[in-house]
C-alpha positions as YAML, in Angstrom:
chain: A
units: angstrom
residues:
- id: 1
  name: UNK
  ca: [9.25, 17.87, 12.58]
- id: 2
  name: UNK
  ca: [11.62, 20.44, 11.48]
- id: 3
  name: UNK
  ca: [14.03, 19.93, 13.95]
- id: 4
  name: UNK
  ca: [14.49, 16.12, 12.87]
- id: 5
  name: UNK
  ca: [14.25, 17.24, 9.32]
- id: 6
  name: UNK
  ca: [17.33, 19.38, 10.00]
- id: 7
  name: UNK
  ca: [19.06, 16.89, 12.19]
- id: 8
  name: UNK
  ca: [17.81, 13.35, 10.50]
- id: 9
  name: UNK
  ca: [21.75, 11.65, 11.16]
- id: 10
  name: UNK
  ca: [21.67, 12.10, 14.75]
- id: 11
  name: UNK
  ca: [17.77, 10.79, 14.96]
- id: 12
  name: UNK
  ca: [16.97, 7.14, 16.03]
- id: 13
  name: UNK
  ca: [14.93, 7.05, 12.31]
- id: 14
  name: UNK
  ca: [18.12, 6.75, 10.62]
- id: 15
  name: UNK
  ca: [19.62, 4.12, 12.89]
- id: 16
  name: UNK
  ca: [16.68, 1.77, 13.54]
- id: 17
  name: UNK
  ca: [17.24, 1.37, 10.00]
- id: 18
  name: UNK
  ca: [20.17, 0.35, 9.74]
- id: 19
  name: UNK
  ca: [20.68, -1.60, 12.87]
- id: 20
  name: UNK
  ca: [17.94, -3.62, 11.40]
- id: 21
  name: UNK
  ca: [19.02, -4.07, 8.00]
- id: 22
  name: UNK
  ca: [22.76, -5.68, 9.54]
- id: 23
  name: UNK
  ca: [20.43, -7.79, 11.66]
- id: 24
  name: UNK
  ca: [18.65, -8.65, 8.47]
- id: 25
  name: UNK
  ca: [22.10, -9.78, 6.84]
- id: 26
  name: UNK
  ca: [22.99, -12.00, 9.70]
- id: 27
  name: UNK
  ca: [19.44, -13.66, 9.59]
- id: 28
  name: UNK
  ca: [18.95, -14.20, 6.38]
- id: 29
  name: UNK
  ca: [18.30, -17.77, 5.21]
- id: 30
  name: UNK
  ca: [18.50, -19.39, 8.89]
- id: 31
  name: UNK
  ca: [16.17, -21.49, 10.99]
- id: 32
  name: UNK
  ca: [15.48, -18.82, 13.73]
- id: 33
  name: UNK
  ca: [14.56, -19.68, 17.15]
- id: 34
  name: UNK
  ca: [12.04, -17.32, 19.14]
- id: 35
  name: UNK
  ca: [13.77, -14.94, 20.92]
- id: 36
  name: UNK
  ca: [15.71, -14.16, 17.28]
- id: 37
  name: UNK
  ca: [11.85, -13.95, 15.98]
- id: 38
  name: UNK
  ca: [10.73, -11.53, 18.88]
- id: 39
  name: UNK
  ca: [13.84, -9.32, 18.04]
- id: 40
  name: UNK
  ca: [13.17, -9.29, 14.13]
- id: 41
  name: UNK
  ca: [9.63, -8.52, 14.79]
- id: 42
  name: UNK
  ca: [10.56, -5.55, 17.38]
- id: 43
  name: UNK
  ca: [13.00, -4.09, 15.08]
- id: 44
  name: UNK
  ca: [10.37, -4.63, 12.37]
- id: 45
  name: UNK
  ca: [8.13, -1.96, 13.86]
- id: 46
  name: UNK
  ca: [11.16, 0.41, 14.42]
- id: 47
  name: UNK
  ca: [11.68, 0.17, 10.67]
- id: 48
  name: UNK
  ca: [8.36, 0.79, 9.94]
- id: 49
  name: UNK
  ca: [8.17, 4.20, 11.89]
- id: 50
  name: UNK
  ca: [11.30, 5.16, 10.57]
- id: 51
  name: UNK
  ca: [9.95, 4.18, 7.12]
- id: 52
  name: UNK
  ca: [6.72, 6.93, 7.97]
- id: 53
  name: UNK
  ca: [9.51, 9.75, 9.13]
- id: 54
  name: UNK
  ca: [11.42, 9.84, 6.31]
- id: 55
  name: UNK
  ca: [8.23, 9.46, 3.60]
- id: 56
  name: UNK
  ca: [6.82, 12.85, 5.48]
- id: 57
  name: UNK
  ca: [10.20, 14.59, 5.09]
- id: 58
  name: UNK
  ca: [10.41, 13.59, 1.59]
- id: 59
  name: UNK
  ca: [7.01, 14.58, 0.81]
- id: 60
  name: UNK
  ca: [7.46, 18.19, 2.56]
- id: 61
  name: UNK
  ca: [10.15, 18.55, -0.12]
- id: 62
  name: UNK
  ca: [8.92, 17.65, -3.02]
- id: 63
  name: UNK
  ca: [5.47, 18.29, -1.85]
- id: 64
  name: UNK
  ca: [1.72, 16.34, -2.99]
- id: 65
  name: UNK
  ca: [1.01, 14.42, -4.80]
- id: 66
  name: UNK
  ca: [4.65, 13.36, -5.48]
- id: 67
  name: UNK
  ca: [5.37, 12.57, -1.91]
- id: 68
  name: UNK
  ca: [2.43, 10.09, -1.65]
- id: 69
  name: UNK
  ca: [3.67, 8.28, -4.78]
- id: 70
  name: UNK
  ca: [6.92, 8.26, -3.65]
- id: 71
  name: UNK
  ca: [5.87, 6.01, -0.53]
- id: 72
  name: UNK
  ca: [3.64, 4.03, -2.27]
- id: 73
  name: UNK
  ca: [5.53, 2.74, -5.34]
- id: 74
  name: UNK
  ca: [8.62, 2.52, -3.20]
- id: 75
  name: UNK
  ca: [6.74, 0.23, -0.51]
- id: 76
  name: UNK
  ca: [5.21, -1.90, -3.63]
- id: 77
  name: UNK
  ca: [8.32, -2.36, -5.39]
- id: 78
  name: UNK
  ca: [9.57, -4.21, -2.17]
- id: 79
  name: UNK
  ca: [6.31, -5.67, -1.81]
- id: 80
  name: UNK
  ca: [6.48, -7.67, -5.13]
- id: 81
  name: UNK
  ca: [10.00, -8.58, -4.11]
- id: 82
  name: UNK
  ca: [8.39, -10.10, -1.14]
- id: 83
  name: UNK
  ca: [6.09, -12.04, -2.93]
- id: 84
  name: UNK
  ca: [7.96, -13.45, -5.81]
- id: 85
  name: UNK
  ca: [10.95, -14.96, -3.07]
- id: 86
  name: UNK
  ca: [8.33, -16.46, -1.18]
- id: 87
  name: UNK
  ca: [6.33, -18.18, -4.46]
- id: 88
  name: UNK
  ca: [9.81, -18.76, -5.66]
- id: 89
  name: UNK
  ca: [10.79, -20.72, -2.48]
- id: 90
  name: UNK
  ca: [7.59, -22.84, -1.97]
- id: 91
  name: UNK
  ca: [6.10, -23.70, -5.40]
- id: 92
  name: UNK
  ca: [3.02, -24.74, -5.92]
- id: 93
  name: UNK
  ca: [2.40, -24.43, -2.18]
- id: 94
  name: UNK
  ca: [2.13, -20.36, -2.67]
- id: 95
  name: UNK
  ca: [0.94, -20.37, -5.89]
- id: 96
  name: UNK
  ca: [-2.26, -18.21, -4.66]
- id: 97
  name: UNK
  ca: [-0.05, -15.99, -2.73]
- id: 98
  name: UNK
  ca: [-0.14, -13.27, -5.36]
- id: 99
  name: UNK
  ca: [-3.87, -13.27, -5.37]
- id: 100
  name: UNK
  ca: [-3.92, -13.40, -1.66]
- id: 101
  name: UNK
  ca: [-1.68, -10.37, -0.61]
- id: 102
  name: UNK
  ca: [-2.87, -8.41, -3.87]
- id: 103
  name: UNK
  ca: [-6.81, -8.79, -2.30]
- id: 104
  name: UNK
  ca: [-5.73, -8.02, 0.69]
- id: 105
  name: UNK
  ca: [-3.88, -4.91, -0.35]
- id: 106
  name: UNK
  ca: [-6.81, -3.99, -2.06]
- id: 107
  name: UNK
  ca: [-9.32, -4.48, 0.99]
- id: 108
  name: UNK
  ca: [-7.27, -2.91, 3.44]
- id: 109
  name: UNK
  ca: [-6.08, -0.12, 1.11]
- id: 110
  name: UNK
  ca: [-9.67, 0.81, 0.31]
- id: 111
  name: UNK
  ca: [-11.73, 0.40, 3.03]
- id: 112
  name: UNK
  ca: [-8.89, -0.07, 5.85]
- id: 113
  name: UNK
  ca: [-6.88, 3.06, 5.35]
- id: 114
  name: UNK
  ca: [-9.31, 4.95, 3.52]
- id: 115
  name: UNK
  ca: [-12.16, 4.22, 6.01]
- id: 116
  name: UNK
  ca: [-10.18, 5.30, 8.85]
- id: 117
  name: UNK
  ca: [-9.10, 8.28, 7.24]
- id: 118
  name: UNK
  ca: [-12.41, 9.67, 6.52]
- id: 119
  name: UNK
  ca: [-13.40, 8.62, 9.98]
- id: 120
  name: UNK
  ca: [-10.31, 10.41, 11.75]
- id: 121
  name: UNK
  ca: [-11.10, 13.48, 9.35]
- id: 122
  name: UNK
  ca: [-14.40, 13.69, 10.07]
- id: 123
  name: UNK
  ca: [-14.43, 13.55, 13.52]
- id: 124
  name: UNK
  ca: [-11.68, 16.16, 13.60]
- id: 125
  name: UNK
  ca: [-13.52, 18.62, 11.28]
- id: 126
  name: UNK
  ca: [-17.13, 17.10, 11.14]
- id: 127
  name: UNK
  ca: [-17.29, 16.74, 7.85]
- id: 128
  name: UNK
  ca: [-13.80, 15.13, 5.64]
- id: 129
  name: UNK
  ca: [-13.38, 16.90, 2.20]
- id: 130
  name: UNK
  ca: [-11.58, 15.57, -0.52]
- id: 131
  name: UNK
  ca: [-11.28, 16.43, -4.24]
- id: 132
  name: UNK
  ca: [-13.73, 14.07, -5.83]
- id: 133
  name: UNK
  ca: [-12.34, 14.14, -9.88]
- id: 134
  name: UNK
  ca: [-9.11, 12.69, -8.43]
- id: 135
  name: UNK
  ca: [-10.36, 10.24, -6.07]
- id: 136
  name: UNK
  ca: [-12.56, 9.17, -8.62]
- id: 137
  name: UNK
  ca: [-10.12, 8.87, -11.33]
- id: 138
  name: UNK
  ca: [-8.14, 6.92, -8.85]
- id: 139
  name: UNK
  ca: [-10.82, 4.73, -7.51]
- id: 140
  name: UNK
  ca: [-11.72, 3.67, -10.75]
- id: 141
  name: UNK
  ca: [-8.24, 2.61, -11.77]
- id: 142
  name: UNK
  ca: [-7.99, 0.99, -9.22]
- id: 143
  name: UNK
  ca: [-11.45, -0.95, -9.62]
- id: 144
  name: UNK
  ca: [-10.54, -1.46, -13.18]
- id: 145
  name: UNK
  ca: [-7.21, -3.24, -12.42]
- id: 146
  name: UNK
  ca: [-8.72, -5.37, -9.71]
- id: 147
  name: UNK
  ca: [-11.56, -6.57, -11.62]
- id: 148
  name: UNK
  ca: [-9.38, -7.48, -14.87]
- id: 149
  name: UNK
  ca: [-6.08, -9.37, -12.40]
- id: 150
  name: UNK
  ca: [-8.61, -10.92, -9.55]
- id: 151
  name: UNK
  ca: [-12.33, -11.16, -10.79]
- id: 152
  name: UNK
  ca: [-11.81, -12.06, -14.79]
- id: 153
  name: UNK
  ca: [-9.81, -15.00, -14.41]
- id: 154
  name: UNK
  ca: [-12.28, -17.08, -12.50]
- id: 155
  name: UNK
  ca: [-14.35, -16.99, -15.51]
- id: 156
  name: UNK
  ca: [-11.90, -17.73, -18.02]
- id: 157
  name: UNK
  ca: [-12.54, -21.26, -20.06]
- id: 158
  name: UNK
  ca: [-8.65, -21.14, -21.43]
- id: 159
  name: UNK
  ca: [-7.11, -22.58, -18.51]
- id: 160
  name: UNK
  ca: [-8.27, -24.63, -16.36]
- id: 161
  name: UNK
  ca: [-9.42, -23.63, -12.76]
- id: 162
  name: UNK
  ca: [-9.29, -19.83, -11.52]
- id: 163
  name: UNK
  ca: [-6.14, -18.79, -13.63]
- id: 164
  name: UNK
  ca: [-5.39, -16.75, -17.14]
- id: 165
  name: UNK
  ca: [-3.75, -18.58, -20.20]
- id: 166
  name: UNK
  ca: [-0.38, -17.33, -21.12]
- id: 167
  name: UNK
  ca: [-1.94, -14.78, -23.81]
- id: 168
  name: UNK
  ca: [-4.58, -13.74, -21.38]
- id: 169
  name: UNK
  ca: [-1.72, -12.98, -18.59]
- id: 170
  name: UNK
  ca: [0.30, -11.06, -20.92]
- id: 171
  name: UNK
  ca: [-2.94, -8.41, -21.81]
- id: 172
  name: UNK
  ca: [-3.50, -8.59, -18.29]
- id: 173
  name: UNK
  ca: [0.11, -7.60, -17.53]
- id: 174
  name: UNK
  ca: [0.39, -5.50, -20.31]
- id: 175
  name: UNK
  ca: [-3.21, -3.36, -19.07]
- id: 176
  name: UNK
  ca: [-1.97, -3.16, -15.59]
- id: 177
  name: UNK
  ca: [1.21, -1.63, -17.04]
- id: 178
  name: UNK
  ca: [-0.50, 0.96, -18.86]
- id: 179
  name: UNK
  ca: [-2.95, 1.93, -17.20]
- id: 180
  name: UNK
  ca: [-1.14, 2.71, -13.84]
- id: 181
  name: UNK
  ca: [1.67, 4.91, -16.13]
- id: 182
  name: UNK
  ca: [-1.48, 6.76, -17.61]
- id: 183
  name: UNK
  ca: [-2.71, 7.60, -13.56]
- id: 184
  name: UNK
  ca: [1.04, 8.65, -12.58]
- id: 185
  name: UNK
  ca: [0.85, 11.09, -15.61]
- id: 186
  name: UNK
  ca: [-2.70, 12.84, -14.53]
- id: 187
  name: UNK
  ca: [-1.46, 12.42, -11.18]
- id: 188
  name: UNK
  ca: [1.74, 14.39, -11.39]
- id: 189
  name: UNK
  ca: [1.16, 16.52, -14.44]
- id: 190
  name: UNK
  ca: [-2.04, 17.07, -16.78]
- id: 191
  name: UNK
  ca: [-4.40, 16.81, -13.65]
- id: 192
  name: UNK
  ca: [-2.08, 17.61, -10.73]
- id: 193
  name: UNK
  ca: [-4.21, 19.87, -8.79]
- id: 194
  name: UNK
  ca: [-7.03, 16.79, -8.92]
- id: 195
  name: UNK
  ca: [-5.07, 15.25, -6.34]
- id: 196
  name: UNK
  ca: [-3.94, 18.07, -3.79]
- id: 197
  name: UNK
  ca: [-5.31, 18.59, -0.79]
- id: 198
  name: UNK
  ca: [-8.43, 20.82, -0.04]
- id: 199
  name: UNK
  ca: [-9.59, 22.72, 3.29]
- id: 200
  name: UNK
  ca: [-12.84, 22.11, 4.34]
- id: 201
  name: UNK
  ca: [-14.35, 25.03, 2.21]
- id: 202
  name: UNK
  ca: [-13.04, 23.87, -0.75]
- id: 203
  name: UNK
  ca: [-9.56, 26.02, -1.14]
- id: 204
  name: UNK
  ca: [-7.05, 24.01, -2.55]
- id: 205
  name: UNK
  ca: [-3.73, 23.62, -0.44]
- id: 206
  name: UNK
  ca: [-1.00, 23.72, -3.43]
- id: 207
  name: UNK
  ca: [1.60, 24.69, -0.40]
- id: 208
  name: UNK
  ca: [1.52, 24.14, 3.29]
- id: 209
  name: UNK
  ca: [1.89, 27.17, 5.17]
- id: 210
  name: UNK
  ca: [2.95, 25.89, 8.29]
- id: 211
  name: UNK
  ca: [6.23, 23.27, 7.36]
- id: 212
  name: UNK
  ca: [9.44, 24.83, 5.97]
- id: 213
  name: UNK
  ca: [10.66, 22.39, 2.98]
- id: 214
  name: UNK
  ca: [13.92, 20.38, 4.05]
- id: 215
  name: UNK
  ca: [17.40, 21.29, 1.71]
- id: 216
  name: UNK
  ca: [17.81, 18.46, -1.05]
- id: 217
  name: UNK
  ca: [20.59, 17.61, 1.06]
- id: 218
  name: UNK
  ca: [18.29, 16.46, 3.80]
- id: 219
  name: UNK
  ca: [15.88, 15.25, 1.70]
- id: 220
  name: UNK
  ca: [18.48, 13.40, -0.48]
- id: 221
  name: UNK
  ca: [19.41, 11.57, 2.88]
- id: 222
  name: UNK
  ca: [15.84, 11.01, 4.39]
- id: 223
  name: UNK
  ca: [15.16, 9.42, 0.75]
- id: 224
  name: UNK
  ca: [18.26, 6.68, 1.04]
- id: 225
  name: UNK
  ca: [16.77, 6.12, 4.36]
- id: 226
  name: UNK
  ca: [13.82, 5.68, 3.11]
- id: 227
  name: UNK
  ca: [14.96, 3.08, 0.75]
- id: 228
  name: UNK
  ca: [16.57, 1.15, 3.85]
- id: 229
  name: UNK
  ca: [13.90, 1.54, 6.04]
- id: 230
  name: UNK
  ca: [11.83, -0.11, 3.49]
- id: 231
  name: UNK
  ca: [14.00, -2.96, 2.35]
- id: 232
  name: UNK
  ca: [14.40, -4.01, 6.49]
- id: 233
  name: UNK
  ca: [10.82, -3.49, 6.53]
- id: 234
  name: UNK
  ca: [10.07, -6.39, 3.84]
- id: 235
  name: UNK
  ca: [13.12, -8.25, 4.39]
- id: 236
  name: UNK
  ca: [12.38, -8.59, 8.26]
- id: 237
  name: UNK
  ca: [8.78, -9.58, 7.57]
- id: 238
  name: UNK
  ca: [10.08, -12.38, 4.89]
- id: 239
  name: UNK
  ca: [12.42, -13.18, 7.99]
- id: 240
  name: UNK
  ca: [9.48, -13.97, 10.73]
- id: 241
  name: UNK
  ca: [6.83, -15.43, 7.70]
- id: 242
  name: UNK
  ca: [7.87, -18.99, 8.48]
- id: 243
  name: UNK
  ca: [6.63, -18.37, 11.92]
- id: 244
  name: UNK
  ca: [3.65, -16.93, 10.62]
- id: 245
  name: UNK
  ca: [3.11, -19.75, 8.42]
- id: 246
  name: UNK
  ca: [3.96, -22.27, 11.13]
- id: 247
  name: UNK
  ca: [1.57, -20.65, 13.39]
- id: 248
  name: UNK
  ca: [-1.05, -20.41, 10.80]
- id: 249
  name: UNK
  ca: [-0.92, -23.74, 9.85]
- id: 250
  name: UNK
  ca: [-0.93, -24.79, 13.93]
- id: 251
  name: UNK
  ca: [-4.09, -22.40, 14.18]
- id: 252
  name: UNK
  ca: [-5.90, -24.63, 11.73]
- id: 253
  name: UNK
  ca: [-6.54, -21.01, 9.66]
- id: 254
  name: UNK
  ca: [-6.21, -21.10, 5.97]
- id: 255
  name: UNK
  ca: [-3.19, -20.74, 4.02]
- id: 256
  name: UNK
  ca: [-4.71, -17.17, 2.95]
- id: 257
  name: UNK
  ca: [-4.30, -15.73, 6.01]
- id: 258
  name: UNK
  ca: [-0.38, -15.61, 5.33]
- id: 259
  name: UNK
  ca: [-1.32, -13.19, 2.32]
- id: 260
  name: UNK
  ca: [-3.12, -11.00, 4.59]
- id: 261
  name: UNK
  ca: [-0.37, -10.99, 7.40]
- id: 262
  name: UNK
  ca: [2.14, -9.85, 4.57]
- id: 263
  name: UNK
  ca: [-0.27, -6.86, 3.75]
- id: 264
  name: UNK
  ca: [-0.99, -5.97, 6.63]
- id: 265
  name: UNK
  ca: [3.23, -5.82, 7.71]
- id: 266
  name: UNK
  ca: [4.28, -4.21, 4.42]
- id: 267
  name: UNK
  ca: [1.31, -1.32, 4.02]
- id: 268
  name: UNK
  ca: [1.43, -0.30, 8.04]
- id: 269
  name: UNK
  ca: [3.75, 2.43, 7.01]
- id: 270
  name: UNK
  ca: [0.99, 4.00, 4.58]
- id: 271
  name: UNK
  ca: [-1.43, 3.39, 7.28]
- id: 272
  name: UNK
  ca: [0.34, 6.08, 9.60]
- id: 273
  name: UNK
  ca: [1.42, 8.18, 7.20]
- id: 274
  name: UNK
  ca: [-2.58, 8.59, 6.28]
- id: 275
  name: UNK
  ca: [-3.98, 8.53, 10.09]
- id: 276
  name: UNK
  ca: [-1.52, 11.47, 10.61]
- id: 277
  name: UNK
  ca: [-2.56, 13.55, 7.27]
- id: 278
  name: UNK
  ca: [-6.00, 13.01, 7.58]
- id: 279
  name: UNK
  ca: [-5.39, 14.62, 11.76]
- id: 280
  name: UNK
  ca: [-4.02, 17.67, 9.88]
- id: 281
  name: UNK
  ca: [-7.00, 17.87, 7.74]
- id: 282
  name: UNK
  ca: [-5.21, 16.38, 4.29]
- id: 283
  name: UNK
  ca: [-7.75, 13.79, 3.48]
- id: 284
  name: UNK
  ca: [-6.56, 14.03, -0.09]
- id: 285
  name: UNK
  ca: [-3.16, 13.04, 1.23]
- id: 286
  name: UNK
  ca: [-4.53, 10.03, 3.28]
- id: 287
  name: UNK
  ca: [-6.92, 8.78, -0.34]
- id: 288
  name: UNK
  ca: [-3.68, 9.98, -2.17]
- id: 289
  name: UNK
  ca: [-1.67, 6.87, -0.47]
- id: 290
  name: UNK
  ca: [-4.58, 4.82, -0.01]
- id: 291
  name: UNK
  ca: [-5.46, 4.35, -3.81]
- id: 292
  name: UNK
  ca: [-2.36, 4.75, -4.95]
- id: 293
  name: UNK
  ca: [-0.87, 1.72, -2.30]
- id: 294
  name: UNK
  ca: [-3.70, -0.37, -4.37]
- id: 295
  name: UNK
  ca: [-3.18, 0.63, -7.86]
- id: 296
  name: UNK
  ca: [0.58, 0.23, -7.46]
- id: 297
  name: UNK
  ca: [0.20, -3.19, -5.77]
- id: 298
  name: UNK
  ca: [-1.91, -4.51, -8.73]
- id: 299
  name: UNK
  ca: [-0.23, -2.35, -11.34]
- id: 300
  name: UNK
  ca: [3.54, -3.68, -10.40]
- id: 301
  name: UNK
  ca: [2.68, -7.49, -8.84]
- id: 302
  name: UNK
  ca: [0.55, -8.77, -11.83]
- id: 303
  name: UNK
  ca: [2.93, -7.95, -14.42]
- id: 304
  name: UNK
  ca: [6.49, -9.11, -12.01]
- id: 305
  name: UNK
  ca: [4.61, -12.29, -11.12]
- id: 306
  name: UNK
  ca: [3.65, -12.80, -15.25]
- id: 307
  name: UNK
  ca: [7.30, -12.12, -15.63]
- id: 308
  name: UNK
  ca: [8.17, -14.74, -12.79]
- id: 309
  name: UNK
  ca: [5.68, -17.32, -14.02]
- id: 310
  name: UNK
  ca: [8.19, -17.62, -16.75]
- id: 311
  name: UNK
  ca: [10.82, -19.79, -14.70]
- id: 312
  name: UNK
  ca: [8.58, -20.68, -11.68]
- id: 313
  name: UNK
  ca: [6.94, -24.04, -11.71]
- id: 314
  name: UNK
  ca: [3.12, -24.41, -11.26]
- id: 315
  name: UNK
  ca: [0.12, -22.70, -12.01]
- id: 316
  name: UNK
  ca: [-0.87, -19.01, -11.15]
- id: 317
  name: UNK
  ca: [-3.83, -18.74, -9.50]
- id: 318
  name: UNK
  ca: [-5.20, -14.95, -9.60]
- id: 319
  name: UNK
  ca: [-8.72, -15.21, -9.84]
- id: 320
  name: UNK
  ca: [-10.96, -14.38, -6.48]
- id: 321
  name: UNK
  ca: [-13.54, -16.65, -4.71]
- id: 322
  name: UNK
  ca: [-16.84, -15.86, -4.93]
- id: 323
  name: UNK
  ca: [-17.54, -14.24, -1.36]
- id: 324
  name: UNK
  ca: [-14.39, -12.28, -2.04]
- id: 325
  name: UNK
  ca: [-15.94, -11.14, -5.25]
- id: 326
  name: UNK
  ca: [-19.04, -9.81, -3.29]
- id: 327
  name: UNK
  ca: [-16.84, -8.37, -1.21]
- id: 328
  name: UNK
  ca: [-14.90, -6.57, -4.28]
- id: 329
  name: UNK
  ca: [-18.47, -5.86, -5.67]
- id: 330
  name: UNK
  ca: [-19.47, -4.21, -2.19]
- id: 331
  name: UNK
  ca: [-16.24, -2.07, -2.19]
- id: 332
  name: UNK
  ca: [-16.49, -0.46, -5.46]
- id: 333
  name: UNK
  ca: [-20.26, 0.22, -5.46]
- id: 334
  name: UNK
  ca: [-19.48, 1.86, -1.69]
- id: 335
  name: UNK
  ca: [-16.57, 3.17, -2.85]
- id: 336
  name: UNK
  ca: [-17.80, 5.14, -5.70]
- id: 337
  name: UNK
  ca: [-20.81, 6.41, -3.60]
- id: 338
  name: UNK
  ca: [-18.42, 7.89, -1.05]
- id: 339
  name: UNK
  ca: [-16.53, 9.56, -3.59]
- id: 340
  name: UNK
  ca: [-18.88, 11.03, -5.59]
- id: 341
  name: UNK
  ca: [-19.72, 14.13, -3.36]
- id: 342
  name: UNK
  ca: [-16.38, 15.00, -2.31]
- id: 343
  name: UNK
  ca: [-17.51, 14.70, 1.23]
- id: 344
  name: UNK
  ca: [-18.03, 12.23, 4.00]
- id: 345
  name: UNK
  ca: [-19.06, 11.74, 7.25]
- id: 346
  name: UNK
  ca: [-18.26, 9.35, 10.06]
- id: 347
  name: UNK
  ca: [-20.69, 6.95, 8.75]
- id: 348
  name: UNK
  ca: [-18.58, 6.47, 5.58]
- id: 349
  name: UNK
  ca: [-15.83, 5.73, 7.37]
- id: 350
  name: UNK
  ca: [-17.62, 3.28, 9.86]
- id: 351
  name: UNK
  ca: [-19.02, 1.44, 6.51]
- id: 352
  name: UNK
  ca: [-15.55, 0.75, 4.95]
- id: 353
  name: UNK
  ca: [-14.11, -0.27, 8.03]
- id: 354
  name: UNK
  ca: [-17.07, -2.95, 8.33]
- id: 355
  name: UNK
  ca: [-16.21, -4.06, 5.01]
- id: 356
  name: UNK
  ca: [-12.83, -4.78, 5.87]
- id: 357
  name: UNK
  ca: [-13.76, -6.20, 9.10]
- id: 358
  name: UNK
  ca: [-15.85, -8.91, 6.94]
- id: 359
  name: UNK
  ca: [-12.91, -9.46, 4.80]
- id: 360
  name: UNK
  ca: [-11.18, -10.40, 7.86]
- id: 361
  name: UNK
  ca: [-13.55, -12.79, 9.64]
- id: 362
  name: UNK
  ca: [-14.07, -14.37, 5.93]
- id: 363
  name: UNK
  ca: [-10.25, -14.64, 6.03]
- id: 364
  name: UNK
  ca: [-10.13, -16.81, 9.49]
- id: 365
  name: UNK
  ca: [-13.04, -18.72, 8.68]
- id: 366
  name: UNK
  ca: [-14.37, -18.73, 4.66]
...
């Protein structure tokens, strides 16, 4: 790590990126045959690694919990980029979309990433420890926001089917707004030491002992790299989604299953980045980007696509299904009881990755 932190020009994470984001320019907009596809989707991946890289270098420098929310808003804001081209584009025809990709954020955030995490840390150290006052802070944000943008407007009686009124979007919009500035303030200053990392007797880890910090310069660099890993990340995946859709649509699967594909391509860098923190024993790190990938996702989408609604034709559907609203019900009530100790086994893990694995068969065939 140090030696790519000190050399980051000469590494292929800072040409991947940019390879792929001149491929992206002379893609953009076009009919694309296969082989084009296969290339865009292999290049994808390379952005996505390169994406991970420079997140870690950024976060040795300016250390937790900045560096997780420095990969997860920055991910996000390209995320809701993502989706409002794409509802922009088709209409009514992706006018779930939102809801789709938000969900499946939300799913594979907290039981995806998060179960795997505790599962990798716990095998690794028998037992995964995590500071339970920040995780639950978190958690409950982020069950708050998901409940008032995906579970209250299926009961609404304003508008008609599973969407808000115009007044009800803006207090939704407006709540998701505040609500996610009020976490990034405990997160990063009243509460900060809530969300470091803590070895597995307890000890808070305010500074790694084992990575020398990268110069601003490098860190400056790996940052702008960042930023283009990120946009070739989403842009790339916006370039092979008409495939996805056409093969979707071939497959017989429903439409949903494009939101999921989206989530799944755009939150694969947080993925790694929390596999790899939860193998050094920084479980905090791995819930860090977990929870925050969710609370940003809801926190910036809902309010961009209110924005959107403004000048897009058709209704906004946001509110869930009802056996994805069990399945929101069964991920908060396992969510909190993982939490609460502060520690978890391999049998927490294995229970959030089932719930995810439901979400998934219930997203091939409701």
């Amino acid at each position: 790590m140090i030696r790519l932190v000190r050399a980051p020009a000469a590494h292929w994470s800072a040409t991947v990126p940019v390879l792929a984001v001149v491929l992206l320019v002379f893609t953009w907009g076009r009919d694309l045959p296969g082989p084009v596809v296969a290339l865009l989707a292999c290049f994808l991946a390379g952005a996505v690694l390169a994406a991970v890289h420079h997140a870690e270098v950024v976060a040795l420098r300016v250390g937790e919990p900045f560096g997780s929310l420095v990969l997860a808003v920055a991910v996000t804001i390209i995320e809701v980029a993502l989706i409002v081209t794409l509802m922009a584009d088709a209409g009514d025809k992706n006018s779930s979309l939102a809801r789709d990709t938000v969900f499946a954020a939300v799913m594979i955030t907290c039981n995806g990433i998060v179960g795997l995490s505790l599962l990798v840390g716990s095998l690794k150290r028998k037992v995964a420890v995590f500071n339970a006052e920040g995780t639950g802070a978190a958690f409950a944000t982020v069950a708050t926001l998901a409940g008032l943008s995906l579970a209250l407007p299926t009961f609404t009686t304003s508008a008609p089917g599973p969407e808000f009124s115009p007044a009800q979007l803006v207090f939704a919009a407006f709540a998701a707004v505040v609500l996610y500035g009020l976490f990034v303030m405990t997160q990063t200053w009243r509460h900060r030491d809530y969300f470091l990392p803590v070895t597995t007797q307890g000890r808070v880890i305010d500074v790694e002992e084992h990575a020398d910090p990268p110069s601003r310069r490098v860190a400056t660099v790996s940052l702008g790299l960042l930023s283009v890993s990120l946009v070739a990340v989403v842009g790339l995946a916006k370039g092979v989604s008409p495939t996805i859709e056409s093969g979707v649509e071939a497959a017989g699967l429903p439409a949903s299953v494009v939101g999921v594909v989206i989530a799944l391509l755009v939150l694969l860098p947080e993925s790694i980045a929390a596999v790899r923190a939860a193998r050094r024993d920084r479980v905090q790190t791995s819930l860090n980007l977990a929870l925050g990938s969710a609370m940003a996702s809801i926190g910036l989408t809902i309010p961009a696509v209110a924005l959107a609604s403004v000048w897009m034709k058709g209704p906004l559907l946001l509110g869930l299904g009802a056996s994805h609203m069990v399945l929101l019900a069964l991920t908060v009530a396992v969510g909190t009881l993982t939490i609460v100790p502060g520690r978890a086994t391999p049998l927490q893990g294995g229970v959030h990755l089932a719930l995810l694995a439901a979400y998934m068969v219930l997203a091939v065939s409701p």
